[in-house]
Amino acid sequence: MSVDTADSAINADFTLGELDGRWRSPFAAEVFPGIFGIDDFWLHSPFWAIHFNSYGDPECEHRLFELIITGMFEMLGPNPVVAGSRDLNFSRTKVCLRLFEPALIEGADGVNAGNGHWIAGEWQDVSLGGCAPLDLPGVDECPLEYDLLGLARSGEREGAGDRLYFGQRHHDELGSIWTRRAPGLLDYYVNRVVGAPPAVGHGAEWGPAEWTHITSSHTPQR
């Protein structure tokens, strides 16, 4: 379901400088039926990254998987169809994943994702080949995402309370976000992090040290 983009608070009139910083989910949103997620975006033009945690419950107790994606991004003009949104292209250069749910581990092993030997809670680089059971493409299949952004300013000091809406990421008969532009904005959002990040779910403690460790310690398996 998309947001009501007739809401004038969500708009496409923002600059690269306004995107700069960390943006994190204030609650676990239902990203697919029965699957909940915490988004943690890091934006500093031209670089972007996401740290995402997935759960089987809104209380974030049943962990499914955790992933990071890094790359670069380019901001384009306002979207001609989705009011209040702006087109952005996000390249994908690295994808790392770790699994917690036994069924997901079995599925990843079954398709030989990564090195084909998954252990619960251990990271693997899946930049090449991705992980099909999660519908997660590698950078070889999906080097670029055609996304949307909409910004709702709070008016608070330093942008505290600002909301950033990304594009819908589901697949349908018209394709996916890496074959066509996202068709609309999501109805959930991430907040600009000012001070301590929201402590919901896992990953609030992430910072430069965690990013450096993951991106330097794991290499593609193929």
mmCIF file of C-alpha atoms in Angstrom:
data_model
loop_
_atom_site.group_PDB
_atom_site.id
_atom_site.type_symbol
_atom_site.label_atom_id
_atom_site.label_comp_id
_atom_site.label_asym_id
_atom_site.label_seq_id
_atom_site.Cartn_x
_atom_site.Cartn_y
_atom_site.Cartn_z
ATOM 1 C CA MET A 1 0.000 0.000 0.000
ATOM 2 C CA SER A 2 1.303 3.445 -0.873
ATOM 3 C CA VAL A 3 1.068 6.669 1.056
ATOM 4 C CA ASP A 4 -1.503 9.299 0.197
ATOM 5 C CA THR A 5 0.782 11.554 -1.816
ATOM 6 C CA ALA A 6 -1.901 14.226 -1.871
ATOM 7 C CA ASP A 7 -0.605 14.991 1.633
ATOM 8 C CA SER A 8 1.229 18.278 1.042
ATOM 9 C CA ALA A 9 3.589 17.494 3.946
ATOM 10 C CA ILE A 10 5.333 14.911 1.749
ATOM 11 C CA ASN A 11 7.143 16.661 -1.053
ATOM 12 C CA ALA A 12 9.866 16.405 -3.686
ATOM 13 C CA ASP A 13 11.364 19.823 -3.002
ATOM 14 C CA PHE A 14 14.482 18.779 -1.103
ATOM 15 C CA THR A 15 18.229 19.000 -1.651
ATOM 16 C CA LEU A 16 21.040 16.481 -1.415
ATOM 17 C CA GLY A 17 22.171 18.247 1.725
ATOM 18 C CA GLU A 18 18.819 17.559 3.409
ATOM 19 C CA LEU A 19 19.263 13.824 2.791
ATOM 20 C CA ASP A 20 22.684 13.751 4.416
ATOM 21 C CA GLY A 21 22.811 11.655 7.588
ATOM 22 C CA ARG A 22 21.309 8.541 9.135
ATOM 23 C CA TRP A 23 17.622 7.595 8.791
ATOM 24 C CA ARG A 24 16.159 4.785 10.919
ATOM 25 C CA SER A 25 12.771 3.155 11.418
ATOM 26 C CA PRO A 26 10.915 4.253 14.569
ATOM 27 C CA PHE A 27 8.983 0.957 14.631
ATOM 28 C CA ALA A 28 9.003 -2.416 12.888
ATOM 29 C CA ALA A 29 6.909 -1.983 9.759
ATOM 30 C CA GLU A 30 5.116 -4.889 8.083
ATOM 31 C CA VAL A 31 7.111 -4.949 4.854
ATOM 32 C CA PHE A 32 5.386 -8.091 3.560
ATOM 33 C CA PRO A 33 2.444 -10.003 5.071
ATOM 34 C CA GLY A 34 3.706 -11.428 8.360
ATOM 35 C CA ILE A 35 7.237 -10.076 7.869
ATOM 36 C CA PHE A 36 8.434 -7.009 9.765
ATOM 37 C CA GLY A 37 11.516 -4.912 9.205
ATOM 38 C CA ILE A 38 13.750 -2.181 10.579
ATOM 39 C CA ASP A 39 15.374 0.055 7.949
ATOM 40 C CA ASP A 40 18.563 1.935 8.784
ATOM 41 C CA PHE A 41 19.719 4.123 5.883
ATOM 42 C CA TRP A 42 23.025 6.013 5.799
ATOM 43 C CA LEU A 43 23.195 8.741 3.149
ATOM 44 C CA HIS A 44 26.141 10.975 2.349
ATOM 45 C CA SER A 45 26.195 11.959 -1.320
ATOM 46 C CA PRO A 46 27.278 10.239 -3.446
ATOM 47 C CA PHE A 47 27.391 7.238 -1.064
ATOM 48 C CA TRP A 48 24.489 5.306 0.402
ATOM 49 C CA ALA A 49 24.051 2.176 2.525
ATOM 50 C CA ILE A 50 21.256 0.299 4.245
ATOM 51 C CA HIS A 51 21.374 -1.976 7.284
ATOM 52 C CA PHE A 52 18.119 -3.958 7.400
ATOM 53 C CA ASN A 53 16.836 -6.381 10.047
ATOM 54 C CA SER A 54 13.875 -8.657 9.399
ATOM 55 C CA TYR A 55 11.568 -10.349 11.917
ATOM 56 C CA GLY A 56 8.569 -12.640 12.072
ATOM 57 C CA ASP A 57 6.835 -10.444 14.655
ATOM 58 C CA PRO A 58 6.355 -6.697 15.341
ATOM 59 C CA GLU A 59 8.111 -7.038 18.710
ATOM 60 C CA CYS A 60 11.355 -7.954 16.877
ATOM 61 C CA GLU A 61 11.898 -11.140 18.894
ATOM 62 C CA HIS A 62 11.814 -13.706 16.063
ATOM 63 C CA ARG A 63 14.804 -12.850 13.885
ATOM 64 C CA LEU A 64 14.683 -13.911 10.232
ATOM 65 C CA PHE A 65 17.662 -12.274 8.553
ATOM 66 C CA GLU A 66 19.925 -9.221 8.519
ATOM 67 C CA LEU A 67 21.533 -7.585 5.504
ATOM 68 C CA ILE A 68 23.556 -4.644 4.303
ATOM 69 C CA ILE A 69 23.746 -3.082 0.838
ATOM 70 C CA THR A 70 26.138 -0.316 -0.174
ATOM 71 C CA GLY A 71 26.587 1.790 -3.279
ATOM 72 C CA MET A 72 26.252 5.279 -4.714
ATOM 73 C CA PHE A 73 23.213 7.353 -5.598
ATOM 74 C CA GLU A 74 22.102 10.094 -7.946
ATOM 75 C CA MET A 75 19.197 12.473 -7.387
ATOM 76 C CA LEU A 76 17.077 13.294 -10.420
ATOM 77 C CA GLY A 77 13.982 15.440 -10.900
ATOM 78 C CA PRO A 78 10.465 15.233 -9.473
ATOM 79 C CA ASN A 79 8.583 12.128 -10.526
ATOM 80 C CA PRO A 80 6.014 13.005 -13.212
ATOM 81 C CA VAL A 81 3.459 10.473 -11.944
ATOM 82 C CA VAL A 82 3.758 10.136 -8.159
ATOM 83 C CA ALA A 83 3.020 13.534 -6.614
ATOM 84 C CA GLY A 84 5.347 14.550 -3.798
ATOM 85 C CA SER A 85 8.195 12.252 -4.870
ATOM 86 C CA ARG A 86 11.542 12.640 -6.608
ATOM 87 C CA ASP A 87 13.365 10.085 -8.743
ATOM 88 C CA LEU A 88 16.652 8.703 -7.435
ATOM 89 C CA ASN A 89 18.904 5.994 -8.811
ATOM 90 C CA PHE A 90 20.784 3.812 -6.304
ATOM 91 C CA SER A 91 23.702 1.683 -7.486
ATOM 92 C CA ARG A 92 24.472 -1.537 -5.622
ATOM 93 C CA THR A 93 28.111 -2.522 -5.152
ATOM 94 C CA LYS A 94 28.094 -4.855 -2.129
ATOM 95 C CA VAL A 95 25.513 -7.096 -0.472
ATOM 96 C CA CYS A 96 26.149 -9.019 2.760
ATOM 97 C CA LEU A 97 23.656 -11.232 4.548
ATOM 98 C CA ARG A 98 23.268 -13.354 7.643
ATOM 99 C CA LEU A 99 20.404 -15.726 8.363
ATOM 100 C CA PHE A 100 18.754 -16.785 11.597
ATOM 101 C CA GLU A 101 15.617 -18.713 10.586
ATOM 102 C CA PRO A 102 16.293 -22.456 9.980
ATOM 103 C CA ALA A 103 13.973 -22.595 6.978
ATOM 104 C CA LEU A 104 15.836 -19.708 5.338
ATOM 105 C CA ILE A 105 19.177 -21.389 6.006
ATOM 106 C CA GLU A 106 17.901 -24.598 4.414
ATOM 107 C CA GLY A 107 16.644 -22.648 1.422
ATOM 108 C CA ALA A 108 19.906 -20.733 0.967
ATOM 109 C CA ASP A 109 21.903 -23.955 1.172
ATOM 110 C CA GLY A 110 19.538 -25.546 -1.336
ATOM 111 C CA VAL A 111 20.252 -22.946 -4.015
ATOM 112 C CA ASN A 112 23.957 -22.677 -3.161
ATOM 113 C CA ALA A 113 23.715 -19.018 -2.201
ATOM 114 C CA GLY A 114 26.981 -17.520 -0.960
ATOM 115 C CA ASN A 115 29.367 -20.396 -0.289
ATOM 116 C CA GLY A 116 26.474 -22.832 0.006
ATOM 117 C CA HIS A 117 27.125 -23.558 3.680
ATOM 118 C CA TRP A 118 25.174 -21.231 5.950
ATOM 119 C CA ILE A 119 25.515 -21.090 9.741
ATOM 120 C CA ALA A 120 22.946 -19.213 11.805
ATOM 121 C CA GLY A 121 24.120 -15.719 12.688
ATOM 122 C CA GLU A 122 27.235 -15.741 10.499
ATOM 123 C CA TRP A 123 27.728 -13.170 7.723
ATOM 124 C CA GLN A 124 28.301 -14.054 4.086
ATOM 125 C CA ASP A 125 28.892 -11.865 1.059
ATOM 126 C CA VAL A 126 26.191 -12.495 -1.561
ATOM 127 C CA SER A 127 27.107 -9.626 -3.862
ATOM 128 C CA LEU A 128 27.355 -12.107 -6.717
ATOM 129 C CA GLY A 129 24.279 -14.288 -7.060
ATOM 130 C CA GLY A 130 22.261 -12.860 -4.192
ATOM 131 C CA CYS A 131 19.937 -15.143 -2.258
ATOM 132 C CA ALA A 132 16.958 -16.360 -4.266
ATOM 133 C CA PRO A 133 14.827 -17.627 -1.317
ATOM 134 C CA LEU A 134 14.757 -14.035 -0.015
ATOM 135 C CA ASP A 135 14.174 -12.600 -3.496
ATOM 136 C CA LEU A 136 17.440 -10.739 -2.888
ATOM 137 C CA PRO A 137 19.347 -10.154 -6.144
ATOM 138 C CA GLY A 138 23.085 -9.842 -6.403
ATOM 139 C CA VAL A 139 24.745 -6.855 -7.993
ATOM 140 C CA ASP A 140 25.271 -8.942 -11.130
ATOM 141 C CA GLU A 141 21.496 -9.123 -11.650
ATOM 142 C CA CYS A 142 20.612 -5.779 -10.089
ATOM 143 C CA PRO A 143 23.396 -3.175 -10.340
ATOM 144 C CA LEU A 144 20.947 -0.261 -10.129
ATOM 145 C CA GLU A 145 17.624 0.425 -8.396
ATOM 146 C CA TYR A 146 15.148 2.958 -9.803
ATOM 147 C CA ASP A 147 13.636 4.403 -6.663
ATOM 148 C CA LEU A 148 11.594 7.320 -5.331
ATOM 149 C CA LEU A 149 11.948 9.525 -2.260
ATOM 150 C CA GLY A 150 9.557 11.881 -0.543
ATOM 151 C CA LEU A 151 10.463 14.088 2.414
ATOM 152 C CA ALA A 152 8.121 15.312 5.145
ATOM 153 C CA ARG A 153 9.749 18.051 7.204
ATOM 154 C CA SER A 154 8.843 18.300 10.867
ATOM 155 C CA GLY A 155 9.988 21.864 11.389
ATOM 156 C CA GLU A 156 11.864 20.768 14.496
ATOM 157 C CA ARG A 157 15.417 21.871 15.274
ATOM 158 C CA GLU A 158 18.106 20.108 13.219
ATOM 159 C CA GLY A 159 15.400 18.217 11.360
ATOM 160 C CA ALA A 160 14.518 15.974 14.283
ATOM 161 C CA GLY A 161 11.251 14.274 13.388
ATOM 162 C CA ASP A 162 11.732 14.593 9.621
ATOM 163 C CA ARG A 163 10.293 11.605 7.762
ATOM 164 C CA LEU A 164 11.780 10.090 4.624
ATOM 165 C CA TYR A 165 9.616 7.830 2.446
ATOM 166 C CA PHE A 166 11.185 5.412 -0.042
ATOM 167 C CA GLY A 167 9.553 3.740 -3.032
ATOM 168 C CA GLN A 168 7.554 0.530 -3.116
ATOM 169 C CA ARG A 169 9.826 -2.445 -3.608
ATOM 170 C CA HIS A 170 7.387 -5.272 -4.362
ATOM 171 C CA HIS A 171 7.304 -7.178 -7.630
ATOM 172 C CA ASP A 172 4.220 -7.295 -9.805
ATOM 173 C CA GLU A 173 3.323 -8.087 -13.398
ATOM 174 C CA LEU A 174 5.129 -4.919 -14.548
ATOM 175 C CA GLY A 175 8.451 -5.936 -13.068
ATOM 176 C CA SER A 176 10.592 -4.916 -10.114
ATOM 177 C CA ILE A 177 12.456 -1.876 -8.825
ATOM 178 C CA TRP A 178 15.518 -2.872 -10.861
ATOM 179 C CA THR A 179 13.583 -3.146 -14.136
ATOM 180 C CA ARG A 180 11.339 -0.071 -13.792
ATOM 181 C CA ARG A 181 10.884 2.960 -11.559
ATOM 182 C CA ALA A 182 9.224 2.294 -8.182
ATOM 183 C CA PRO A 183 5.478 2.812 -8.772
ATOM 184 C CA GLY A 184 4.721 4.741 -5.573
ATOM 185 C CA LEU A 185 5.874 5.653 -2.087
ATOM 186 C CA LEU A 186 5.656 3.261 0.837
ATOM 187 C CA ASP A 187 3.239 4.067 3.656
ATOM 188 C CA TYR A 188 5.964 3.624 6.301
ATOM 189 C CA TYR A 189 9.027 5.795 6.731
ATOM 190 C CA VAL A 190 12.379 6.358 8.397
ATOM 191 C CA ASN A 191 13.156 9.240 10.746
ATOM 192 C CA ARG A 192 16.203 11.454 10.621
ATOM 193 C CA VAL A 193 18.509 10.419 13.461
ATOM 194 C CA VAL A 194 19.349 13.371 15.683
ATOM 195 C CA GLY A 195 21.071 12.256 18.870
ATOM 196 C CA ALA A 196 20.434 8.657 19.929
ATOM 197 C CA PRO A 197 18.792 6.503 17.229
ATOM 198 C CA PRO A 198 15.491 4.714 17.886
ATOM 199 C CA ALA A 199 16.341 1.628 19.947
ATOM 200 C CA VAL A 200 13.766 -0.596 18.283
ATOM 201 C CA GLY A 201 14.966 -3.981 17.046
ATOM 202 C CA HIS A 202 18.639 -4.688 16.402
ATOM 203 C CA GLY A 203 21.334 -2.425 15.005
ATOM 204 C CA ALA A 204 20.798 0.833 16.861
ATOM 205 C CA GLU A 205 24.386 0.574 18.079
ATOM 206 C CA TRP A 206 25.794 0.402 14.543
ATOM 207 C CA GLY A 207 28.358 2.965 13.555
ATOM 208 C CA PRO A 208 31.538 3.367 11.469
ATOM 209 C CA ALA A 209 33.287 0.472 13.212
ATOM 210 C CA GLU A 210 30.525 -2.007 12.338
ATOM 211 C CA TRP A 211 30.308 -0.780 8.752
ATOM 212 C CA THR A 212 34.083 -1.032 8.323
ATOM 213 C CA HIS A 213 34.196 -4.551 9.785
ATOM 214 C CA ILE A 214 31.426 -5.957 7.583
ATOM 215 C CA THR A 215 32.533 -4.307 4.342
ATOM 216 C CA SER A 216 36.203 -5.255 4.802
ATOM 217 C CA SER A 217 35.852 -8.767 6.223
ATOM 218 C CA HIS A 218 33.572 -10.440 3.704
ATOM 219 C CA THR A 219 34.325 -11.021 0.035
ATOM 220 C CA PRO A 220 32.232 -12.446 -2.815
ATOM 221 C CA GLN A 221 32.079 -16.237 -2.995
ATOM 222 C CA ARG A 222 31.924 -16.521 -6.773
#
